[in-house]
């Protein structure tokens, strides 16, 4: 049986909530972030995005790109409350709901609860209810699996709906750049370019064994995704076990030169963690040497990190626990948060 999957993604969620609740912000470039040299952007309104501002960007850089931007400190308690209201709308239509963050989720509506005849009608109804009841907009994608539904939801953003019919998959995917595949970041995209892969059509020309030789198990996954194959199920209430980001250097470098990338990765991880309603207790640092040995260090402080600056400070302290010869070179670094716990019961000013 062909599954019917809907991916719903709220449009510029944090910034849209701020604009909804403060009429003076509507139509203005809004950046959700604390001001400061070491702060990062949590979200940007579409008016700010026209200037090149985006999430995970250093706030000071966003200010340079858009001097007229209005900076609003994030209010995660309010964002979580709105996210729960969105979730309640989802629950009217499906039992199989997999939240990815506060602002997006997959729904398996192969059998929907409202008796609507098609998945497209379900998506239309959900978007209308979000607009009418919460005065926010959402984009949605409809397809036969999660991979295609996620691509579809991004196709007509903001406030759009796109459907990929099963019979259209083999003509829709090949012209797309490989960066359209969820999970293909800049590093993987560059590695694919090095072997002549720019589009999904180029990916289709490669055997699975060739991709596995280059990318390991992820190569087999790429081989399937290029063909529109994704058997992953919509898993309700899947708890976040960890959030991490890693990057490979263009050339192997000594430990002393890793700070700038650790900083960027910490900013990326911290921004991603703010979309989860829980608190991470443990900070993890990962390093891969030039001869492919993997080293990990972790620390669980008495109180969870309360800012990106604290996360970065702990990650850099973990770096001091790497005791190798000064001549050792490194090819990869990663930063992560794990050991997530519910915010309730943890003493943290962020959630007061």
PDB file of N, CA, C and O in Angstrom, residues 253-296:
ATOM      1  N   UNK A 253      44.799  19.704  10.104  1.00  0.00           N
ATOM      2  CA  UNK A 253      45.354  20.829  10.865  1.00  0.00           C
ATOM      3  C   UNK A 253      45.709  20.392  12.284  1.00  0.00           C
ATOM      4  O   UNK A 253      45.187  19.386  12.791  1.00  0.00           O
ATOM      5  N   UNK A 254      46.590  21.146  12.974  1.00  0.00           N
ATOM      6  CA  UNK A 254      46.910  20.831  14.373  1.00  0.00           C
ATOM      7  C   UNK A 254      45.747  21.202  15.297  1.00  0.00           C
ATOM      8  O   UNK A 254      44.877  22.003  14.940  1.00  0.00           O
ATOM      9  N   UNK A 255      45.760  20.649  16.485  1.00  0.00           N
ATOM     10  CA  UNK A 255      44.695  20.878  17.461  1.00  0.00           C
ATOM     11  C   UNK A 255      44.532  22.365  17.762  1.00  0.00           C
ATOM     12  O   UNK A 255      43.404  22.855  17.948  1.00  0.00           O
ATOM     13  N   UNK A 256      45.613  23.087  17.794  1.00  0.00           N
ATOM     14  CA  UNK A 256      45.571  24.503  18.160  1.00  0.00           C
ATOM     15  C   UNK A 256      44.791  25.361  17.172  1.00  0.00           C
ATOM     16  O   UNK A 256      44.382  26.478  17.499  1.00  0.00           O
ATOM     17  N   UNK A 257      44.551  24.838  15.967  1.00  0.00           N
ATOM     18  CA  UNK A 257      43.845  25.616  14.947  1.00  0.00           C
ATOM     19  C   UNK A 257      42.370  25.249  14.816  1.00  0.00           C
ATOM     20  O   UNK A 257      41.689  25.697  13.893  1.00  0.00           O
ATOM     21  N   UNK A 258      41.865  24.453  15.754  1.00  0.00           N
ATOM     22  CA  UNK A 258      40.483  23.968  15.631  1.00  0.00           C
ATOM     23  C   UNK A 258      39.452  24.882  16.281  1.00  0.00           C
ATOM     24  O   UNK A 258      38.248  24.661  16.124  1.00  0.00           O
ATOM     25  N   UNK A 259      39.883  25.912  17.008  1.00  0.00           N
ATOM     26  CA  UNK A 259      38.931  26.693  17.806  1.00  0.00           C
ATOM     27  C   UNK A 259      37.837  27.345  16.971  1.00  0.00           C
ATOM     28  O   UNK A 259      36.658  27.317  17.348  1.00  0.00           O
ATOM     29  N   UNK A 260      38.189  27.925  15.831  1.00  0.00           N
ATOM     30  CA  UNK A 260      37.195  28.645  15.045  1.00  0.00           C
ATOM     31  C   UNK A 260      36.083  27.718  14.561  1.00  0.00           C
ATOM     32  O   UNK A 260      34.896  28.062  14.619  1.00  0.00           O
ATOM     33  N   UNK A 261      36.445  26.517  14.115  1.00  0.00           N
ATOM     34  CA  UNK A 261      35.416  25.584  13.665  1.00  0.00           C
ATOM     35  C   UNK A 261      34.605  25.070  14.844  1.00  0.00           C
ATOM     36  O   UNK A 261      33.383  24.901  14.734  1.00  0.00           O
ATOM     37  N   UNK A 262      35.243  24.819  15.981  1.00  0.00           N
ATOM     38  CA  UNK A 262      34.496  24.405  17.167  1.00  0.00           C
ATOM     39  C   UNK A 262      33.468  25.473  17.526  1.00  0.00           C
ATOM     40  O   UNK A 262      32.334  25.171  17.890  1.00  0.00           O
ATOM     41  N   UNK A 263      33.872  26.736  17.403  1.00  0.00           N
ATOM     42  CA  UNK A 263      32.945  27.835  17.688  1.00  0.00           C
ATOM     43  C   UNK A 263      31.736  27.792  16.748  1.00  0.00           C
ATOM     44  O   UNK A 263      30.586  27.886  17.193  1.00  0.00           O
ATOM     45  N   UNK A 264      31.976  27.636  15.461  1.00  0.00           N
ATOM     46  CA  UNK A 264      30.872  27.614  14.493  1.00  0.00           C
ATOM     47  C   UNK A 264      29.959  26.419  14.727  1.00  0.00           C
ATOM     48  O   UNK A 264      28.731  26.534  14.637  1.00  0.00           O
ATOM     49  N   UNK A 265      30.536  25.268  15.024  1.00  0.00           N
ATOM     50  CA  UNK A 265      29.730  24.078  15.282  1.00  0.00           C
ATOM     51  C   UNK A 265      28.916  24.227  16.558  1.00  0.00           C
ATOM     52  O   UNK A 265      27.751  23.801  16.627  1.00  0.00           O
ATOM     53  N   UNK A 266      29.505  24.835  17.589  1.00  0.00           N
ATOM     54  CA  UNK A 266      28.779  25.063  18.843  1.00  0.00           C
ATOM     55  C   UNK A 266      27.571  25.964  18.597  1.00  0.00           C
ATOM     56  O   UNK A 266      26.479  25.732  19.137  1.00  0.00           O
ATOM     57  N   UNK A 267      27.749  26.996  17.777  1.00  0.00           N
ATOM     58  CA  UNK A 267      26.641  27.896  17.453  1.00  0.00           C
ATOM     59  C   UNK A 267      25.526  27.137  16.723  1.00  0.00           C
ATOM     60  O   UNK A 267      24.337  27.317  17.011  1.00  0.00           O
ATOM     61  N   UNK A 268      25.909  26.283  15.800  1.00  0.00           N
ATOM     62  CA  UNK A 268      24.926  25.510  15.036  1.00  0.00           C
ATOM     63  C   UNK A 268      24.161  24.550  15.939  1.00  0.00           C
ATOM     64  O   UNK A 268      22.927  24.446  15.865  1.00  0.00           O
ATOM     65  N   UNK A 269      24.886  23.856  16.808  1.00  0.00           N
ATOM     66  CA  UNK A 269      24.252  22.887  17.718  1.00  0.00           C
ATOM     67  C   UNK A 269      23.349  23.598  18.710  1.00  0.00           C
ATOM     68  O   UNK A 269      22.238  23.137  19.009  1.00  0.00           O
ATOM     69  N   UNK A 270      23.813  24.725  19.229  1.00  0.00           N
ATOM     70  CA  UNK A 270      23.002  25.453  20.216  1.00  0.00           C
ATOM     71  C   UNK A 270      21.693  25.929  19.581  1.00  0.00           C
ATOM     72  O   UNK A 270      20.619  25.781  20.172  1.00  0.00           O
ATOM     73  N   UNK A 271      21.762  26.457  18.370  1.00  0.00           N
ATOM     74  CA  UNK A 271      20.547  26.906  17.689  1.00  0.00           C
ATOM     75  C   UNK A 271      19.587  25.747  17.476  1.00  0.00           C
ATOM     76  O   UNK A 271      18.380  25.866  17.711  1.00  0.00           O
ATOM     77  N   UNK A 272      20.110  24.608  17.055  1.00  0.00           N
ATOM     78  CA  UNK A 272      19.254  23.431  16.843  1.00  0.00           C
ATOM     79  C   UNK A 272      18.637  22.953  18.153  1.00  0.00           C
ATOM     80  O   UNK A 272      17.474  22.545  18.188  1.00  0.00           O
ATOM     81  N   UNK A 273      19.385  23.014  19.231  1.00  0.00           N
ATOM     82  CA  UNK A 273      18.885  22.516  20.522  1.00  0.00           C
ATOM     83  C   UNK A 273      17.756  23.368  21.062  1.00  0.00           C
ATOM     84  O   UNK A 273      16.924  22.893  21.837  1.00  0.00           O
ATOM     85  N   UNK A 274      17.691  24.644  20.655  1.00  0.00           N
ATOM     86  CA  UNK A 274      16.624  25.526  21.145  1.00  0.00           C
ATOM     87  C   UNK A 274      15.269  25.141  20.566  1.00  0.00           C
ATOM     88  O   UNK A 274      14.240  25.612  21.064  1.00  0.00           O
ATOM     89  N   UNK A 275      15.257  24.298  19.549  1.00  0.00           N
ATOM     90  CA  UNK A 275      13.989  23.853  18.969  1.00  0.00           C
ATOM     91  C   UNK A 275      13.404  22.660  19.721  1.00  0.00           C
ATOM     92  O   UNK A 275      12.289  22.242  19.451  1.00  0.00           O
ATOM     93  N   UNK A 276      14.175  22.100  20.641  1.00  0.00           N
ATOM     94  CA  UNK A 276      13.704  20.978  21.444  1.00  0.00           C
ATOM     95  C   UNK A 276      13.174  21.523  22.762  1.00  0.00           C
ATOM     96  O   UNK A 276      13.751  22.440  23.339  1.00  0.00           O
ATOM     97  N   UNK A 277      12.092  20.951  23.234  1.00  0.00           N
ATOM     98  CA  UNK A 277      11.513  21.455  24.471  1.00  0.00           C
ATOM     99  C   UNK A 277      12.227  21.011  25.719  1.00  0.00           C
ATOM    100  O   UNK A 277      11.803  21.336  26.828  1.00  0.00           O
ATOM    101  N   UNK A 278      13.318  20.263  25.568  1.00  0.00           N
ATOM    102  CA  UNK A 278      14.028  19.743  26.734  1.00  0.00           C
ATOM    103  C   UNK A 278      15.428  20.337  26.823  1.00  0.00           C
ATOM    104  O   UNK A 278      15.844  21.119  25.980  1.00  0.00           O
ATOM    105  N   UNK A 279      16.126  19.951  27.879  1.00  0.00           N
ATOM    106  CA  UNK A 279      17.441  20.519  28.163  1.00  0.00           C
ATOM    107  C   UNK A 279      18.497  19.421  28.062  1.00  0.00           C
ATOM    108  O   UNK A 279      18.291  18.302  28.550  1.00  0.00           O
ATOM    109  N   UNK A 280      19.611  19.732  27.407  1.00  0.00           N
ATOM    110  CA  UNK A 280      20.722  18.770  27.282  1.00  0.00           C
ATOM    111  C   UNK A 280      21.674  18.942  28.445  1.00  0.00           C
ATOM    112  O   UNK A 280      22.071  20.055  28.792  1.00  0.00           O
ATOM    113  N   UNK A 281      22.064  17.834  29.048  1.00  0.00           N
ATOM    114  CA  UNK A 281      22.944  17.875  30.212  1.00  0.00           C
ATOM    115  C   UNK A 281      24.411  17.694  29.862  1.00  0.00           C
ATOM    116  O   UNK A 281      25.292  18.142  30.582  1.00  0.00           O
ATOM    117  N   UNK A 282      24.694  16.980  28.759  1.00  0.00           N
ATOM    118  CA  UNK A 282      26.066  16.568  28.457  1.00  0.00           C
ATOM    119  C   UNK A 282      26.579  17.207  27.170  1.00  0.00           C
ATOM    120  O   UNK A 282      25.875  17.244  26.161  1.00  0.00           O
ATOM    121  N   UNK A 283      27.817  17.695  27.227  1.00  0.00           N
ATOM    122  CA  UNK A 283      28.491  18.258  26.065  1.00  0.00           C
ATOM    123  C   UNK A 283      29.520  17.247  25.567  1.00  0.00           C
ATOM    124  O   UNK A 283      30.251  16.650  26.365  1.00  0.00           O
ATOM    125  N   UNK A 284      29.572  17.056  24.242  1.00  0.00           N
ATOM    126  CA  UNK A 284      30.472  16.065  23.648  1.00  0.00           C
ATOM    127  C   UNK A 284      31.346  16.750  22.593  1.00  0.00           C
ATOM    128  O   UNK A 284      30.859  17.551  21.799  1.00  0.00           O
ATOM    129  N   UNK A 285      32.627  16.420  22.615  1.00  0.00           N
ATOM    130  CA  UNK A 285      33.561  16.875  21.580  1.00  0.00           C
ATOM    131  C   UNK A 285      34.117  15.650  20.870  1.00  0.00           C
ATOM    132  O   UNK A 285      34.530  14.684  21.517  1.00  0.00           O
ATOM    133  N   UNK A 286      34.105  15.684  19.543  1.00  0.00           N
ATOM    134  CA  UNK A 286      34.614  14.568  18.741  1.00  0.00           C
ATOM    135  C   UNK A 286      35.713  15.081  17.827  1.00  0.00           C
ATOM    136  O   UNK A 286      35.583  16.143  17.212  1.00  0.00           O
ATOM    137  N   UNK A 287      36.782  14.334  17.728  1.00  0.00           N
ATOM    138  CA  UNK A 287      37.884  14.666  16.819  1.00  0.00           C
ATOM    139  C   UNK A 287      38.307  13.411  16.067  1.00  0.00           C
ATOM    140  O   UNK A 287      38.298  12.308  16.638  1.00  0.00           O
ATOM    141  N   UNK A 288      38.657  13.585  14.796  1.00  0.00           N
ATOM    142  CA  UNK A 288      39.181  12.472  14.014  1.00  0.00           C
ATOM    143  C   UNK A 288      40.582  12.852  13.540  1.00  0.00           C
ATOM    144  O   UNK A 288      40.775  13.909  12.940  1.00  0.00           O
ATOM    145  N   UNK A 289      41.539  11.999  13.829  1.00  0.00           N
ATOM    146  CA  UNK A 289      42.915  12.294  13.458  1.00  0.00           C
ATOM    147  C   UNK A 289      43.130  12.058  11.965  1.00  0.00           C
ATOM    148  O   UNK A 289      42.284  11.470  11.281  1.00  0.00           O
ATOM    149  N   UNK A 290      44.282  12.492  11.482  1.00  0.00           N
ATOM    150  CA  UNK A 290      44.600  12.335  10.054  1.00  0.00           C
ATOM    151  C   UNK A 290      44.686  10.870   9.650  1.00  0.00           C
ATOM    152  O   UNK A 290      44.497  10.541   8.480  1.00  0.00           O
ATOM    153  N   UNK A 291      44.952   9.984  10.632  1.00  0.00           N
ATOM    154  CA  UNK A 291      44.975   8.550  10.324  1.00  0.00           C
ATOM    155  C   UNK A 291      43.668   7.863  10.735  1.00  0.00           C
ATOM    156  O   UNK A 291      43.626   6.663  10.992  1.00  0.00           O
ATOM    157  N   UNK A 292      42.587   8.663  10.842  1.00  0.00           N
ATOM    158  CA  UNK A 292      41.210   8.179  10.995  1.00  0.00           C
ATOM    159  C   UNK A 292      40.900   7.579  12.368  1.00  0.00           C
ATOM    160  O   UNK A 292      39.908   6.863  12.513  1.00  0.00           O
ATOM    161  N   UNK A 293      41.684   7.863  13.378  1.00  0.00           N
ATOM    162  CA  UNK A 293      41.314   7.465  14.735  1.00  0.00           C
ATOM    163  C   UNK A 293      40.338   8.488  15.298  1.00  0.00           C
ATOM    164  O   UNK A 293      40.542   9.697  15.149  1.00  0.00           O
ATOM    165  N   UNK A 294      39.274   8.010  15.924  1.00  0.00           N
ATOM    166  CA  UNK A 294      38.242   8.902  16.467  1.00  0.00           C
ATOM    167  C   UNK A 294      38.429   9.045  17.980  1.00  0.00           C
ATOM    168  O   UNK A 294      38.552   8.041  18.702  1.00  0.00           O
ATOM    169  N   UNK A 295      38.447  10.278  18.439  1.00  0.00           N
ATOM    170  CA  UNK A 295      38.571  10.581  19.863  1.00  0.00           C
ATOM    171  C   UNK A 295      37.331  11.336  20.305  1.00  0.00           C
ATOM    172  O   UNK A 295      36.871  12.252  19.615  1.00  0.00           O
ATOM    173  N   UNK A 296      36.760  10.953  21.433  1.00  0.00           N
ATOM    174  CA  UNK A 296      35.617  11.683  21.973  1.00  0.00           C
ATOM    175  C   UNK A 296      35.885  12.027  23.434  1.00  0.00           C
ATOM    176  O   UNK A 296      36.487  11.240  24.166  1.00  0.00           O
TER     177      UNK A 296
END
